[in-house]
Coordinates of C-alpha atoms in Angstrom, one line a residue:
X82 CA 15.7 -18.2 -22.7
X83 CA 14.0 -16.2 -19.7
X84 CA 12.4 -18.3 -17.7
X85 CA 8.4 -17.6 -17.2
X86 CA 7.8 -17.0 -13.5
X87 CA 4.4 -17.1 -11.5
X88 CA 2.7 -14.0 -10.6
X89 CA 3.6 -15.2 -7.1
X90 CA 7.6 -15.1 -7.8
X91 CA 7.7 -11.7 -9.2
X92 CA 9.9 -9.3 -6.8
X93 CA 7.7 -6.5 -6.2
X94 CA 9.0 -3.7 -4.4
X95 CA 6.3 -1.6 -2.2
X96 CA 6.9 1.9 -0.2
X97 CA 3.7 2.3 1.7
X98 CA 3.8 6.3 4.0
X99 CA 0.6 7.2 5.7
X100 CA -0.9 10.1 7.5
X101 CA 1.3 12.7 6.2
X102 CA -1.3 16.0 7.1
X103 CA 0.2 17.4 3.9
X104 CA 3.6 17.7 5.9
X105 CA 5.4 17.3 2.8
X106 CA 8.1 19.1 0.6
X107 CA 7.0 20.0 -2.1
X108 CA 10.3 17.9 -3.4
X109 CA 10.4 15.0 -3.4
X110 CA 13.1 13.3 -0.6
X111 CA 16.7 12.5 -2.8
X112 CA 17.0 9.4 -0.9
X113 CA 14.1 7.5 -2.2
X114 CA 15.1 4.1 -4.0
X115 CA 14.6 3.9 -7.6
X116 CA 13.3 0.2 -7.8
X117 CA 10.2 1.3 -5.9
X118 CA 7.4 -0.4 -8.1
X119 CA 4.5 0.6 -5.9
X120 CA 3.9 3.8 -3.7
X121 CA 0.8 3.2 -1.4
X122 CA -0.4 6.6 0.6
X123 CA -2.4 5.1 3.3
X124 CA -4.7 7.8 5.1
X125 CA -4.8 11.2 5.8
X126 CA -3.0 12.6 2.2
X127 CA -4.1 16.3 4.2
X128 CA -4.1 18.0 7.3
X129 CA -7.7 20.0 6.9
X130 CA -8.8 18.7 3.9
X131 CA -8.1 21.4 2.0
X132 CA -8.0 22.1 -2.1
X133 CA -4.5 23.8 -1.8
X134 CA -3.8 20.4 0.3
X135 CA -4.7 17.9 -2.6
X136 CA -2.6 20.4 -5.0
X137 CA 0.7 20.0 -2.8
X138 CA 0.3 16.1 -2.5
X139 CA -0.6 16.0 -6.6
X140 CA 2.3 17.9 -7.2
X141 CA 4.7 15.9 -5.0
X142 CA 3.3 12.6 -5.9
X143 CA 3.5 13.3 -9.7
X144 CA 7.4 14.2 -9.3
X145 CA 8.2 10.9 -8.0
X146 CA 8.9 9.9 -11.6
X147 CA 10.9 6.9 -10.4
X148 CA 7.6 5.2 -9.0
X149 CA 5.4 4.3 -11.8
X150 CA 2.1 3.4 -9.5
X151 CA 0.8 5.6 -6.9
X152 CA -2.0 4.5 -4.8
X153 CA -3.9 6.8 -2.8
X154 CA -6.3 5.7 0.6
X155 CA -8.1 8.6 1.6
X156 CA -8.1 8.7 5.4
X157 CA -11.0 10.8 7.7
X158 CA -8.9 14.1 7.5
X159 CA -9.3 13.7 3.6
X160 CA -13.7 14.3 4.3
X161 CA -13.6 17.0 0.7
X162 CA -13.2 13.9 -1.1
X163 CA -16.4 12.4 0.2
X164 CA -19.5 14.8 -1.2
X165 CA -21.4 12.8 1.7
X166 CA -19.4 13.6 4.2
X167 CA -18.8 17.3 2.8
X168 CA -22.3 17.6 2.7
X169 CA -22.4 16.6 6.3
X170 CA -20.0 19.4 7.6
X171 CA -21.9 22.1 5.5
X172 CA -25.1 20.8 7.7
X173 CA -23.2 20.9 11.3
X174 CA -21.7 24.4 10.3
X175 CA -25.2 25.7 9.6
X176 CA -26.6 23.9 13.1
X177 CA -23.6 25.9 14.4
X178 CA -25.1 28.9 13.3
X179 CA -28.4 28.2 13.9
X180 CA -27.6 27.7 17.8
X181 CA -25.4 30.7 17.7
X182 CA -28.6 32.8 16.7
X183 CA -28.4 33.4 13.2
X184 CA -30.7 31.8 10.8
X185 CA -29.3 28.3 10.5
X186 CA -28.0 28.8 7.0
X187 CA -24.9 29.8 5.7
X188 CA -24.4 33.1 3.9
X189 CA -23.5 33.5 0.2
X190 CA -20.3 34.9 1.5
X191 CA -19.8 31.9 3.6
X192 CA -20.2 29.3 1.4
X193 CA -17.8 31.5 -1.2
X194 CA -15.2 31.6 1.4
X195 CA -15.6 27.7 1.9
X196 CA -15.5 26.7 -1.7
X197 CA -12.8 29.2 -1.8
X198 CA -10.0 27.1 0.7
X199 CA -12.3 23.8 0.5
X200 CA -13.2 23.5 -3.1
X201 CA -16.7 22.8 -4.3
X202 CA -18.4 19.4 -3.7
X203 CA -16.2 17.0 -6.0
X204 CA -13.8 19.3 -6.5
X205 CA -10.3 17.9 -4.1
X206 CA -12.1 14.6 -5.8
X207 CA -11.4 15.2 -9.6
X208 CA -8.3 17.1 -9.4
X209 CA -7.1 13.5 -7.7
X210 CA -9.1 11.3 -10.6
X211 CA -7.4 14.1 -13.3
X212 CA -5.6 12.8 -16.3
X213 CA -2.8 14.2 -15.2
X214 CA -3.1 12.4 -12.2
X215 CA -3.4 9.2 -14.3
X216 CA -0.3 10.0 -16.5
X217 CA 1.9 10.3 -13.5
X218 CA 0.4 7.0 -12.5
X219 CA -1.8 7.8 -9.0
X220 CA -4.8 6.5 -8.3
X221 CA -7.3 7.5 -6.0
X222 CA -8.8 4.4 -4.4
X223 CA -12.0 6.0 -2.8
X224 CA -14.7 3.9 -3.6
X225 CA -15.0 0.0 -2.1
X226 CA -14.5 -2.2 -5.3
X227 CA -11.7 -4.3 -7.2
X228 CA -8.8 -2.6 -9.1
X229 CA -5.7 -4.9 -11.3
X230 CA -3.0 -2.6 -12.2
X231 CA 0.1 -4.2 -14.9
X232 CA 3.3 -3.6 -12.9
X233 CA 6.2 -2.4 -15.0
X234 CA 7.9 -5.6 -13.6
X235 CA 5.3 -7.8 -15.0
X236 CA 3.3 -8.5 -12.5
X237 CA -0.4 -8.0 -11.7
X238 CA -1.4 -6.2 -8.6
X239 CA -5.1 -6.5 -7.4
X240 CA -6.3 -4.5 -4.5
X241 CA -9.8 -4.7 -3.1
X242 CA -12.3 -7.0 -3.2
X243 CA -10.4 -9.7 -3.7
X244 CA -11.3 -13.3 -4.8
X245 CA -9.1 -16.2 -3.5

């Protein structure tokens, strides 16, 4: 019979990277361990912020097959994923412009060329809440709030707010 441990004796195994400024390969590294239960990326997932930034890290988090939870922290570099803080830079580019002489707002052919390399409002955002993202198991923990994930090892990890 297999004994019936507490969630507090189950080995759990946790890789935790941070800062990376999407200086990555997009392989992933051939000496990672394979009893990894939980990969924590802890700040700064991109160097600019950038859309083709969130693409690399998707795609090189989703090939780390052997690691069935991914957690992302967005860290200040990572500002697309905040539609506040996006907002924000639109506004201090447009002052920029403004006290450079020009009308204080940006050009149809400015903002295309932003969405174009930065994505639209939400956009670095959903491609890291995408189903896909889910099926390879990352999660983007963006907002303040409580989250239980089901380990593959049987245990339950919470992460946030929590209550002791």
């Amino acid at each position: 019979m297999v004994p019936i441990l507490d969630q507090s004796e189950i080995p759990t195994r946790f890789l935790i990277i941070s800062d990376t400024y999407d200086n990555v390969s997009p392989h992933p590294p051939a000496s990672l361990p394979n009893s990894i239960d939980v990969l924590i990326h802890c700040g700064n997932l991109t160097y600019d912020s950038k859309l083709a930034e969130f693409t690399t890290a998707l795609a090189l988090l989703s090939s780390l097959n052997t690691v069935p939870l991914k957690l992302i922290i967005p860290g200040p570099n990572d500002w697309t994923l905040d539609d506040a803080a996006y907002e924000a830079r639109i506004t201090e580019a447009s002052n920029t412009n403004k006290k450079k002489g020009g009308t204080g707002a940006l050009l149809p052919r400015d903002m295309e060329a932003l969405y174009a390399e930065y994505g639209r409002p939400g956009q670095a955002r959903q491609l890291l809440l995408s189903e896909k993202a889910r099926q390879h198991g990352i999660f983007l923990m963006a907002n303040e709030g409580r989250w239980e994930f089901a380990l593959a090892n049987h245990a339950v990890l919470a992460v946030g707010d929590v209550q002791t």
